[in-house]
Coordinates of C-alpha atoms and ligand atoms in Angstrom, one line a residue:
M1 CA 4.4 8.1 5.1
C2 CA 5.3 4.8 7.2
G3 CA 3.8 5.5 10.6
I4 CA 5.0 3.4 13.9
V5 CA 3.4 2.9 17.4
G6 CA 5.1 0.5 20.2
A7 CA 3.5 0.5 24.0
V8 CA 4.8 -1.5 27.2
A9 CA 2.3 -1.0 29.9
H10 CA -0.1 -3.1 32.6
R11 CA -3.2 -2.7 30.5
N12 CA -4.3 -3.9 27.0
I13 CA -2.3 -2.1 25.0
V14 CA -4.6 -2.9 21.9
P15 CA -6.8 0.7 22.1
V16 CA -4.0 2.1 22.4
L17 CA -1.8 0.9 19.1
I18 CA -5.4 1.4 17.0
E19 CA -5.7 5.5 18.2
G20 CA -2.2 5.7 17.3
L21 CA -2.2 4.3 13.6
R22 CA -5.9 6.3 13.1
R23 CA -3.8 9.5 14.0
L24 CA -1.2 8.8 11.9
E25 CA -3.1 7.9 9.1
Y26 CA -3.3 11.0 7.3
R27 CA 0.2 10.8 6.4
G28 CA -0.5 7.7 3.4
Y29 CA -0.6 3.7 3.8
D30 CA -1.5 1.3 1.8
S31 CA -1.0 -1.5 4.2
C32 CA -1.2 -1.8 8.2
G33 CA -0.7 -4.8 11.1
M34 CA -0.1 -5.1 14.7
A35 CA 1.4 -7.5 16.8
V36 CA 1.4 -8.0 20.6
L37 CA 3.2 -10.6 23.3
T38 CA 2.1 -13.6 24.0
A39 CA 3.7 -16.4 25.5
D40 CA 3.9 -18.3 22.0
G41 CA 5.5 -15.3 20.5
P42 CA 4.2 -12.3 18.5
H43 CA 0.8 -12.5 17.5
R44 CA -0.1 -10.5 14.4
V45 CA -3.1 -9.0 12.6
R46 CA -2.4 -7.2 9.4
S47 CA -4.7 -5.5 6.3
V48 CA -4.1 -4.2 3.2
A49 CA -7.3 -2.1 3.9
R50 CA -7.9 0.7 6.1
V51 CA -7.0 0.9 9.8
A52 CA -10.3 0.6 10.2
E53 CA -10.8 -2.9 9.2
L54 CA -7.3 -3.8 11.2
D55 CA -9.5 -2.4 14.3
E56 CA -12.6 -5.0 13.2
Q57 CA -10.5 -7.9 13.1
V58 CA -8.4 -7.1 16.5
S59 CA -12.3 -6.6 18.2
N60 CA -13.5 -9.9 16.1
A61 CA -10.2 -12.1 17.2
R62 CA -10.6 -10.3 20.7
F63 CA -7.0 -9.6 20.2
E64 CA -5.4 -8.4 23.7
G65 CA -1.6 -8.0 24.9
V66 CA 0.2 -5.4 26.9
T67 CA 3.3 -4.7 24.7
G68 CA 3.0 -4.0 21.3
I69 CA 4.2 -2.7 17.8
A70 CA 2.0 -1.2 15.1
H71 CA 2.6 0.1 11.8
T72 CA 1.2 1.4 8.6
R73 CA 3.3 0.9 5.9
W74 CA 3.8 2.7 2.3
A75 CA 5.1 0.4 0.5
T76 CA 8.5 0.2 -1.1
H77 CA 10.8 -2.6 -1.2
G78 CA 7.8 -5.0 -2.1
A79 CA 3.7 -4.4 -3.2
A80 CA 1.3 -3.6 -0.7
T81 CA 0.6 -7.4 0.3
I82 CA -0.3 -8.9 3.5
N83 CA 3.0 -10.5 3.5
N84 CA 4.9 -7.3 2.9
A85 CA 2.9 -5.7 5.9
H86 CA 4.7 -4.9 8.8
P87 CA 4.9 -5.7 11.5
I88 CA 7.7 -8.5 9.9
V89 CA 8.5 -12.0 12.0
S90 CA 11.4 -13.7 12.7
S91 CA 11.7 -17.2 13.5
G92 CA 8.4 -17.3 15.8
S93 CA 9.6 -15.2 17.9
L94 CA 10.8 -11.5 17.0
A95 CA 8.9 -9.3 15.6
I96 CA 9.4 -5.9 13.8
V97 CA 8.1 -2.5 12.5
H98 CA 10.2 0.1 10.4
N99 CA 10.3 3.2 8.5
G100 CA 13.0 3.9 6.1
I101 CA 15.0 2.1 3.5
I102 CA 17.4 0.0 4.0
E103 CA 20.8 0.2 1.4
N104 CA 22.6 -2.5 1.8
Y105 CA 19.8 -4.8 2.3
E106 CA 20.9 -7.6 -0.3
I107 CA 24.3 -8.1 0.7
L108 CA 23.1 -9.0 4.1
R109 CA 19.9 -11.0 3.1
E110 CA 22.5 -13.2 1.2
A111 CA 25.2 -13.0 4.5
L112 CA 21.3 -14.4 6.5
R113 CA 20.3 -16.9 3.9
R114 CA 23.9 -18.6 4.1
Q115 CA 22.8 -19.0 8.1
H116 CA 19.3 -20.3 6.5
Y117 CA 17.1 -17.6 7.4
E118 CA 14.1 -17.9 4.9
F119 CA 12.5 -15.1 3.7
V120 CA 9.0 -15.1 2.9
S121 CA 8.5 -11.5 1.9
Q122 CA 9.5 -8.7 -0.5
T123 CA 10.7 -5.8 2.3
D124 CA 14.1 -4.9 3.3
T125 CA 12.7 -4.9 7.0
E126 CA 12.8 -9.2 7.1
V127 CA 17.0 -8.8 6.7
I128 CA 16.7 -6.3 9.8
A129 CA 14.4 -8.9 11.8
H130 CA 16.6 -11.7 10.6
L131 CA 19.9 -9.7 11.5
I132 CA 18.9 -9.0 15.0
H133 CA 17.1 -12.4 15.9
S134 CA 20.6 -13.8 14.6
L135 CA 22.5 -11.5 17.0
Y136 CA 20.2 -12.3 19.8
E137 CA 21.8 -13.8 23.0
G138 CA 19.1 -12.9 25.7
D139 CA 19.3 -9.4 25.7
L140 CA 17.1 -7.9 23.1
F141 CA 19.0 -3.7 23.5
A142 CA 22.0 -5.4 23.2
A143 CA 21.4 -7.2 19.7
V144 CA 19.2 -4.0 17.9
R145 CA 22.6 -2.0 19.0
K146 CA 24.7 -4.7 17.3
A147 CA 22.1 -5.1 14.4
V148 CA 22.2 -1.1 13.8
R149 CA 25.4 -1.3 13.1
Q150 CA 25.2 -3.1 10.0
L151 CA 22.7 -1.0 8.2
T152 CA 23.2 1.7 5.6
G153 CA 20.2 3.4 4.7
A154 CA 17.4 5.0 6.9
Y155 CA 15.5 3.4 9.6
A156 CA 13.3 4.1 12.7
V157 CA 12.1 0.3 14.1
G158 CA 10.3 -1.0 16.8
V159 CA 11.0 -4.4 18.3
V160 CA 9.9 -7.0 20.7
H161 CA 10.7 -10.0 21.5
K162 CA 8.8 -13.0 23.0
D163 CA 11.8 -14.0 25.9
Q164 CA 11.4 -10.4 27.1
P165 CA 7.8 -9.9 27.6
H166 CA 7.7 -6.5 29.2
T167 CA 10.2 -4.6 26.8
L168 CA 10.6 -3.0 23.3
V169 CA 13.7 -1.4 21.9
G170 CA 13.7 1.3 19.2
A171 CA 16.3 2.7 17.3
R172 CA 16.4 5.5 14.9
A173 CA 18.8 6.9 11.8
G174 CA 17.5 9.0 9.1
S175 CA 13.7 8.9 10.1
P176 CA 12.0 10.2 13.2
L177 CA 11.4 8.3 16.5
V178 CA 10.1 10.0 19.7
V179 CA 9.7 8.3 23.2
G180 CA 6.9 8.7 25.3
Y181 CA 6.0 8.7 29.1
G182 CA 2.9 8.0 31.0
D183 CA 1.7 6.7 34.3
G184 CA 3.6 3.5 34.7
E185 CA 3.6 3.1 31.1
N186 CA 5.8 3.9 28.0
F187 CA 5.4 4.3 24.4
I188 CA 7.2 4.7 21.2
A189 CA 5.8 6.6 18.0
S190 CA 7.2 8.0 14.6
D191 CA 5.6 11.1 16.0
A192 CA 4.4 12.2 18.8
L193 CA 1.4 13.1 17.6
A194 CA 0.0 9.3 17.8
L195 CA 0.7 9.3 21.2
A196 CA -1.5 12.3 22.0
G197 CA -4.1 11.3 24.8
S198 CA -1.8 8.4 25.7
A199 CA 2.0 10.0 26.7
E200 CA 2.3 13.0 29.2
H201 CA 5.7 13.4 27.9
V202 CA 7.9 13.0 24.8
S203 CA 11.3 13.5 23.8
Y204 CA 13.0 13.2 20.5
L205 CA 15.6 10.4 20.0
E206 CA 18.5 12.3 18.1
E207 CA 20.7 10.1 14.8
G208 CA 22.1 6.6 16.2
D209 CA 20.0 6.6 18.7
V210 CA 18.5 3.3 20.6
C211 CA 16.0 2.9 23.4
E212 CA 14.9 0.2 25.7
I213 CA 11.6 0.7 26.7
T214 CA 9.9 -0.7 30.0
L215 CA 7.4 -0.5 32.2
A216 CA 9.5 0.8 34.8
G217 CA 11.2 3.6 32.5
V218 CA 13.5 4.1 29.1
R219 CA 16.8 4.0 28.8
I220 CA 18.3 5.6 25.8
V221 CA 22.0 5.3 24.3
D222 CA 24.0 7.4 21.9
F223 CA 26.1 5.9 18.4
R224 CA 29.0 5.4 20.3
G225 CA 27.0 3.4 23.2
E226 CA 27.0 6.1 25.9
K227 CA 23.9 6.7 28.1
V228 CA 22.1 9.9 27.0
V229 CA 19.0 12.0 28.3
R230 CA 16.9 13.4 25.7
N231 CA 15.2 16.1 27.4
P232 CA 11.5 14.7 28.2
R233 CA 9.4 17.8 27.4
R234 CA 5.6 18.2 27.7
M235 CA 3.3 16.6 24.8
P236 CA 2.5 19.1 22.5
A237 CA -1.0 20.4 22.1
Y238 CA -2.8 19.1 19.2
S239 CA -5.9 20.8 19.2
T240 CA -6.5 21.9 15.8
G241 CA -6.3 19.7 13.1
V242 CA -8.1 16.8 13.9
E243 CA -11.3 17.4 14.3
L244 CA -13.4 17.5 10.8
G245 CA -16.2 20.2 11.6
P246 CA -18.6 21.0 9.3
Y247 CA -16.0 20.1 5.9
R248 CA -16.4 17.2 3.8
H249 CA -12.6 16.8 3.9
Y250 CA -9.4 17.7 5.7
M251 CA -8.3 19.7 2.4
Q252 CA -11.9 22.0 2.4
K253 CA -11.1 22.8 6.2
E254 CA -7.3 23.6 5.9
I255 CA -7.6 25.8 2.6
F256 CA -11.0 27.8 4.7
E257 CA -8.7 27.5 7.6
Q258 CA -5.9 30.1 5.6
P259 CA -7.1 33.6 6.6
S260 CA -6.5 32.5 10.7
A261 CA -3.7 30.1 10.0
I262 CA -2.0 33.4 8.0
A263 CA -3.1 35.7 11.2
D264 CA -1.1 33.2 13.6
T265 CA 2.1 33.1 11.2
I266 CA 2.6 37.1 11.2
P267 CA 4.5 38.2 14.1
D268 CA 2.9 40.3 16.4
A269 CA 5.9 42.9 16.1
E270 CA 5.8 46.6 14.6
T271 CA 9.1 45.9 12.3
F272 CA 10.7 43.4 10.4
S273 CA 13.8 42.3 12.5
P274 CA 16.1 39.2 12.2
G275 CA 15.3 38.8 15.5
L276 CA 12.1 37.1 14.2
F277 CA 14.7 34.2 13.3
G278 CA 16.6 33.9 16.0
K279 CA 18.4 35.9 18.6
T280 CA 22.0 36.0 16.9
A281 CA 20.7 36.1 12.7
G282 CA 21.0 40.2 13.2
G283 CA 24.9 39.3 12.8
V284 CA 24.7 36.6 10.2
F285 CA 21.9 38.2 8.0
R286 CA 24.6 41.4 7.8
D287 CA 27.2 39.0 6.5
I288 CA 25.6 37.1 4.3
D289 CA 25.4 37.6 0.3
S290 CA 23.1 35.3 -1.3
V291 CA 20.5 33.2 -0.7
L292 CA 19.8 28.9 -1.4
I293 CA 16.3 27.7 -0.8
L294 CA 15.9 24.0 -0.5
A295 CA 12.7 22.2 -0.6
C296 CA 10.8 19.7 -2.3
G297 CA 7.2 19.8 -4.1
T298 CA 4.7 22.6 -3.2
S299 CA 7.3 23.8 -0.4
Y300 CA 9.3 24.2 -3.6
Y301 CA 6.7 26.1 -5.2
A302 CA 6.8 28.7 -1.8
G303 CA 10.5 28.6 -3.0
L304 CA 11.0 29.7 -6.2
T305 CA 7.8 32.5 -5.4
A306 CA 9.9 33.7 -3.0
K307 CA 13.1 34.0 -5.1
Y308 CA 11.2 36.9 -7.0
W309 CA 10.8 38.9 -3.6
L310 CA 14.3 38.4 -2.4
E311 CA 15.7 39.7 -5.3
S312 CA 13.0 42.6 -6.3
V313 CA 12.8 43.1 -2.7
A314 CA 16.1 42.5 -0.9
K315 CA 18.3 43.1 -3.8
I316 CA 19.9 39.5 -2.8
R317 CA 20.8 36.9 -5.0
T318 CA 18.8 33.9 -4.6
D319 CA 19.3 30.2 -6.4
V320 CA 16.2 27.5 -5.2
E321 CA 16.7 23.9 -5.6
I322 CA 14.8 20.7 -5.6
A323 CA 16.2 19.5 -2.6
S324 CA 16.6 15.7 -4.4
E325 CA 18.8 17.1 -7.1
Y326 CA 20.9 19.8 -5.0
R327 CA 22.2 16.8 -2.8
Y328 CA 23.3 14.5 -5.7
R329 CA 24.7 17.3 -7.7
E330 CA 27.7 19.4 -7.8
S331 CA 27.6 22.6 -6.8
V332 CA 29.6 25.3 -6.0
P333 CA 29.6 25.9 -2.0
N334 CA 29.5 29.3 -0.9
P335 CA 30.0 29.9 3.2
R336 CA 28.1 33.3 3.0
M337 CA 25.0 32.3 1.5
L338 CA 21.7 31.8 3.7
V339 CA 21.3 28.3 3.3
V340 CA 17.0 28.1 4.1
A341 CA 15.0 24.5 4.2
V342 CA 11.2 25.3 3.5
S343 CA 9.5 22.1 4.6
Q344 CA 5.8 21.8 6.4
S345 CA 6.9 18.6 8.1
G346 CA 10.6 19.6 8.9
E347 CA 10.9 15.7 8.5
T348 CA 11.3 15.6 4.0
A349 CA 14.1 13.1 3.8
D350 CA 15.7 14.6 0.7
T351 CA 15.2 18.2 1.8
L352 CA 16.9 16.8 5.4
A353 CA 20.0 15.5 3.3
A354 CA 20.0 18.6 0.8
L355 CA 20.3 20.7 4.1
K356 CA 23.1 18.3 5.6
H357 CA 24.6 17.9 2.3
A358 CA 25.0 22.2 2.3
Q359 CA 26.2 22.1 6.1
S360 CA 29.3 19.7 5.2
R361 CA 30.2 21.5 2.3
G362 CA 31.1 24.9 4.9
M363 CA 27.4 26.5 4.1
E364 CA 27.0 27.0 8.3
H365 CA 24.1 29.3 8.0
T366 CA 20.7 27.9 7.8
L367 CA 17.3 28.8 8.5
A368 CA 14.4 26.5 8.6
V369 CA 11.1 27.7 7.6
C370 CA 8.7 24.8 9.0
N371 CA 5.6 24.3 10.6
V372 CA 6.6 21.8 13.2
A373 CA 8.4 23.0 15.9
T374 CA 10.1 19.8 17.4
S375 CA 10.9 18.5 13.6
A376 CA 14.8 17.5 12.4
M377 CA 15.2 20.3 10.5
V378 CA 14.5 22.7 13.1
R379 CA 16.7 20.7 15.2
L380 CA 19.7 21.2 12.9
T381 CA 19.3 24.8 11.4
D382 CA 21.0 27.8 13.3
F383 CA 17.8 29.8 12.8
K384 CA 13.9 29.2 12.3
F385 CA 10.9 30.6 11.6
L386 CA 7.8 28.8 12.3
T387 CA 4.8 28.5 10.4
H388 CA 1.8 28.6 12.4
A389 CA -0.9 26.4 10.4
G390 CA -1.6 23.8 12.7
T391 CA -1.5 20.2 11.9
E392 CA -2.6 19.8 7.8
I393 CA -4.0 16.4 7.5
G394 CA -4.9 16.7 4.0
V395 CA -1.9 14.9 2.0
A396 CA -2.3 18.3 -0.3
S397 CA -0.6 21.0 1.1
T398 CA -2.8 24.2 1.2
K399 CA -2.3 26.1 4.1
A400 CA 1.1 25.0 4.7
F401 CA 1.9 26.4 1.4
T402 CA 0.3 29.8 1.9
T403 CA 2.1 30.1 5.6
Q404 CA 5.3 29.4 4.1
L405 CA 5.0 32.6 1.7
V406 CA 4.1 34.7 4.4
A407 CA 7.6 33.2 6.5
L408 CA 9.3 33.7 3.4
F409 CA 7.8 37.3 2.2
I410 CA 9.0 38.4 5.8
L411 CA 12.4 37.1 5.3
A412 CA 12.7 39.1 1.9
V413 CA 11.2 42.4 3.5
T414 CA 14.1 41.7 6.5
L415 CA 17.1 41.7 4.3
G416 CA 15.8 44.4 2.1
K417 CA 15.4 46.4 5.6
M418 CA 19.0 45.4 6.6
R419 CA 20.6 46.3 2.9
G420 CA 19.0 49.6 2.7
H421 CA 16.5 48.5 0.1
V422 CA 13.4 48.8 2.3
S423 CA 12.3 52.5 3.7
D424 CA 10.2 52.8 6.8
A425 CA 7.4 53.7 4.8
Q426 CA 7.6 50.7 2.8
E427 CA 8.0 49.0 5.9
T428 CA 5.1 50.0 7.2
E429 CA 2.8 49.4 4.0
Y430 CA 3.7 45.6 3.8
L431 CA 2.8 45.3 7.6
H432 CA -0.1 47.1 6.9
Q433 CA -0.5 44.5 3.8
L434 CA 0.4 41.3 6.1
R435 CA -1.9 42.1 8.6
H436 CA -5.2 43.0 6.0
L437 CA -4.5 39.5 4.2
P438 CA -6.7 37.4 6.5
A439 CA -9.6 40.0 5.1
A440 CA -8.6 39.7 1.1
L441 CA -8.4 35.6 1.9
N442 CA -11.6 36.0 3.0
A443 CA -12.9 37.6 0.2
V444 CA -11.5 35.3 -2.1
L445 CA -12.8 32.5 -0.3
A446 CA -15.9 33.3 -0.8
L447 CA -15.6 32.8 -5.0
E448 CA -16.3 29.3 -4.1
P449 CA -19.4 28.4 -5.6
Q450 CA -18.6 30.1 -9.2
I451 CA -15.4 27.8 -9.0
I452 CA -17.7 24.9 -7.7
A453 CA -19.9 26.0 -11.3
W454 CA -16.2 25.6 -13.4
S455 CA -15.5 22.2 -11.7
D456 CA -18.0 20.0 -13.0
Q457 CA -16.9 20.8 -16.8
F458 CA -12.9 20.0 -15.0
A459 CA -14.0 16.6 -13.7
H460 CA -14.7 15.6 -17.4
K461 CA -11.3 16.5 -18.6
E462 CA -8.4 14.6 -18.7
N463 CA -5.5 17.2 -19.4
A464 CA -5.1 20.5 -18.2
L465 CA -2.7 23.6 -19.1
F466 CA -2.0 26.3 -16.2
L467 CA 0.0 29.5 -17.4
G468 CA 1.1 32.4 -14.9
R469 CA 4.1 35.3 -15.2
G470 CA 6.8 36.5 -12.9
L471 CA 5.5 36.1 -9.5
H472 CA 2.5 34.3 -10.2
Y473 CA 4.4 31.5 -12.6
P474 CA 5.2 29.7 -9.2
I475 CA 1.7 29.5 -8.9
A476 CA 0.8 28.7 -12.1
L477 CA 3.2 25.1 -10.9
E478 CA 1.3 25.0 -8.1
G479 CA -2.4 25.2 -9.3
A480 CA -1.0 22.2 -11.8
L481 CA 0.0 20.3 -9.0
K482 CA -2.9 20.0 -7.0
L483 CA -4.9 19.7 -9.8
K484 CA -3.0 16.2 -10.9
E485 CA -2.2 14.8 -7.3
I486 CA -5.7 15.0 -5.8
S487 CA -8.1 14.9 -9.0
Y488 CA -5.6 12.7 -11.2
I489 CA -6.2 14.9 -14.1
H490 CA -2.7 15.3 -16.1
A491 CA -2.1 18.9 -15.4
E492 CA 1.0 21.2 -16.6
A493 CA 2.2 24.6 -15.9
Y494 CA 4.2 26.9 -17.7
S495 CA 5.4 30.2 -17.8
A496 CA 3.0 31.9 -20.5
G497 CA 5.6 33.6 -22.0
E498 CA 7.0 29.5 -22.9
L499 CA 3.8 28.8 -24.4
K500 CA 4.5 29.2 -28.4
H501 CA 8.0 27.5 -27.7
G502 CA 6.0 24.4 -27.4
P503 CA 3.3 23.7 -25.4
L504 CA 1.5 25.7 -27.6
A505 CA 0.9 22.5 -30.0
L506 CA -1.2 20.6 -27.6
V507 CA -3.7 23.4 -27.2
T508 CA -7.4 21.8 -28.5
D509 CA -11.0 22.4 -27.3
A510 CA -10.2 20.0 -25.1
M511 CA -7.4 21.1 -23.5
P512 CA -8.5 24.0 -20.6
V513 CA -6.1 26.3 -19.9
V514 CA -6.3 28.2 -16.4
T515 CA -4.7 31.5 -16.3
V516 CA -3.4 33.6 -13.4
A517 CA -4.3 36.8 -14.2
P518 CA -3.0 39.6 -11.9
N519 CA -3.0 43.2 -13.0
D520 CA 0.6 43.8 -12.8
A521 CA 3.2 45.0 -15.1
L522 CA 2.8 41.9 -16.8
L523 CA -0.5 41.7 -17.6
D524 CA -1.0 43.0 -21.3
K525 CA 1.7 40.0 -22.1
L526 CA -0.9 37.7 -20.3
K527 CA -3.4 38.9 -22.5
S528 CA -1.8 38.4 -25.8
N529 CA -0.4 34.7 -24.2
M530 CA -4.3 34.2 -23.8
Q531 CA -4.9 35.3 -27.1
E532 CA -2.8 32.9 -28.5
V533 CA -4.6 29.9 -26.7
R534 CA -8.0 31.4 -27.8
A535 CA -6.8 31.6 -31.8
R536 CA -6.0 27.9 -31.3
G537 CA -9.9 27.0 -29.9
G538 CA -8.4 26.5 -26.6
H539 CA -10.8 27.5 -23.8
I540 CA -9.4 29.8 -21.3
Y541 CA -10.6 29.9 -17.5
V542 CA -8.8 32.7 -16.0
F543 CA -8.6 34.3 -12.6
A544 CA -8.4 37.8 -12.8
D545 CA -7.9 40.5 -10.2
D546 CA -11.3 42.9 -10.7
D547 CA -9.5 46.0 -12.6
T548 CA -7.9 44.0 -15.6
H549 CA -11.0 44.5 -17.8
I550 CA -10.6 41.0 -18.6
T551 CA -14.4 40.3 -19.8
S552 CA -15.8 36.7 -20.5
E553 CA -16.4 36.1 -23.7
D554 CA -16.8 33.1 -25.9
G555 CA -14.4 30.7 -24.7
I556 CA -13.1 33.3 -22.2
H557 CA -14.5 32.4 -18.7
V558 CA -13.6 34.8 -15.6
I559 CA -13.8 34.8 -12.3
R560 CA -13.1 38.3 -10.6
M561 CA -10.7 38.5 -7.7
P562 CA -11.6 41.0 -5.2
E563 CA -8.7 43.0 -5.3
H564 CA -4.8 43.5 -6.5
Y565 CA -2.8 42.9 -3.7
G566 CA 0.1 43.8 -5.3
L567 CA 3.5 41.7 -4.3
L568 CA 1.7 39.6 -1.9
S569 CA -0.9 38.8 -4.6
P570 CA 0.5 35.1 -4.8
I571 CA -1.1 34.2 -1.7
L572 CA -4.5 35.1 -2.5
H573 CA -4.3 33.9 -6.5
V574 CA -3.4 30.1 -5.2
V575 CA -6.3 29.9 -3.4
P576 CA -9.3 29.3 -6.0
L577 CA -6.8 26.8 -7.8
Q578 CA -6.7 25.1 -4.8
L579 CA -10.3 25.5 -4.8
L580 CA -10.6 24.1 -8.3
A581 CA -8.2 21.3 -7.9
Y582 CA -10.5 20.4 -4.8
H583 CA -13.8 20.3 -6.5
T584 CA -12.9 18.9 -9.6
A585 CA -11.4 15.8 -7.0
C586 CA -14.6 15.9 -5.4
A587 CA -16.7 15.7 -8.6
R588 CA -14.6 13.2 -10.3
G589 CA -14.9 10.7 -6.1
T590 CA -11.5 10.4 -5.4
D591 CA -9.9 10.2 -2.2
V592 CA -9.2 13.7 -1.7
D593 CA -7.6 13.3 1.5
K594 CA -5.4 10.3 0.6
P595 CA -4.5 10.8 -2.7
R596 CA -3.4 7.1 -4.0
N597 CA 0.4 6.6 -4.1
L598 CA 0.9 9.7 -2.3
A599 CA 2.5 10.2 1.7
K600 CA 1.8 13.0 3.2
S601 CA 5.1 13.3 5.3
V602 CA 7.9 11.9 2.8
T603 CA 10.5 10.4 4.9
V604 CA 12.2 8.1 2.4
E605 CA 14.3 9.0 -0.6
Ligands
F6R1 C1 1.7 18.8 -2.1 C2 2.7 18.6 -0.9 C3 4.0 17.7 -1.4 C4 5.4 18.2 -0.8 C5 6.2 17.9 -0.4 C6 7.3 18.4 0.7 O1 0.6 19.0 -2.3 O2 2.2 18.5 -0.1 O3 4.7 18.3 -2.3 O4 5.0 19.3 -0.5 O5 6.3 16.2 0.0 O6 6.9 18.5 2.0 P1 7.0 18.9 2.9 O7 7.0 20.5 2.8 O8 7.0 18.4 4.2 O9 8.8 19.0 3.2

């Protein structure tokens, strides 16, 4: 989703801004732009193509400056046009970049029109630009502070004004913003990753903070206007993830990184103890009577899988809610529930808002399962379990999902042990299985050539059904999501038992049906569901455990999974579905790492 970079330095900051935008590209965007300050006002370039094209423009135009802001935009208000691309300029003197959505922009726009401001874009951002301009009396910091008090909604902004050539002002509420500290130069960005290589230290602004960045240093005030220090810390190491290496796409690289990501996520401990989630987790975990998981998209499917584990292993009642639904529906609060926010980024606006909603209703026991240690969700919760997937660049989540599953399984066994439902022998066995997962995953990844052969057939289809039962129903949902988001093939997933209650009507020989078939208690039921499909001429593609005795025959195609993996089987079974989606998308020639209309981190509602 949208990205911000800004800099104040003695040197030309254009290369810093371009590099920052490049690092944010993976989040998804549909236009980009940059403004540097000159004596005549902000000098701007914008593009509806890639950052590489913006780079060409700045090189050709000998575009230079010591103070500037840059942006990648993912359209919300107004189409992805040059006119709507940021930076947005007011009255030729002030330029702004903005992430988020201003909800009261229409009221503000009318008031500003009455002050004779002319609007040339369809963006809500232009309202902020004119508002700050209307309040400017020689002090940009003061004008931004006054302006943000009038905004409702989410924002992270970077603002420059021609009369203050070495000043950049930032502000945030609802969207993240970090300050970067260099040697005689300072920065802002929506993600510390953008400043890797430029800033030595970063601090994370809190809700309502406004900052002033100059050559001399950084001033931050909180929402009350009081001066605050936001604890500068060393720039996180972004050693993994950014180089593509021998892979064709980041998604493929990240699929193949799963064995090591999972090995890194499994704690180096001999027992499952609540201390893995936080020092005081023991007392709280003993007191809870149920679990509420809040998440979106792929992370929601991790939560759905965890429900099966939490209820069967820990015997604790578990609800899983789509965050954007939970935050707006009337629910019954329960202070003894453990609220678990599951998120790769830790910044997803809906999950963050759902978590705050739960907290506001007195549900104070909160845990984040998250891949980003410095994210808003990790900072907001009492307890955390960090997945160590490393940076995930591909928009379609893969290694973040399987590491979330590992984290949630560890939670289930920890609670199961505390509640007396997991014996010492079972605990040892679960630990053994977890530690063997990377090797088991490597064996699954070796199936890639067989999956490529299937993907050639899928590439010519426009629809697909995915079936799974029990623990593997959420895996079927995840497989369908992966296929639709990167190959643009319409795909739906059903619990296999639901087939005859409606979707069977869709089955013809043009509708491939992908089936996840582990050798578990539901296998015979699943085999019957497969026959229902076959009897209607449907073609079935089955990922079957080696010992299921499902064999290839007319209309039934089988790829054998190397071993049955018991309760952890979903972590293995999702991998061939990721590979199927990936290779089908490659065969269709889509932009795998940056699928159309999607963003990596969804920081708006
Ligand atoms: C799909 C995908 C999304 C995310 C969702 C939540 O491949 O990646 O569905 O899972 O946007 O994102 P996080 O986990 O960052 O909260």
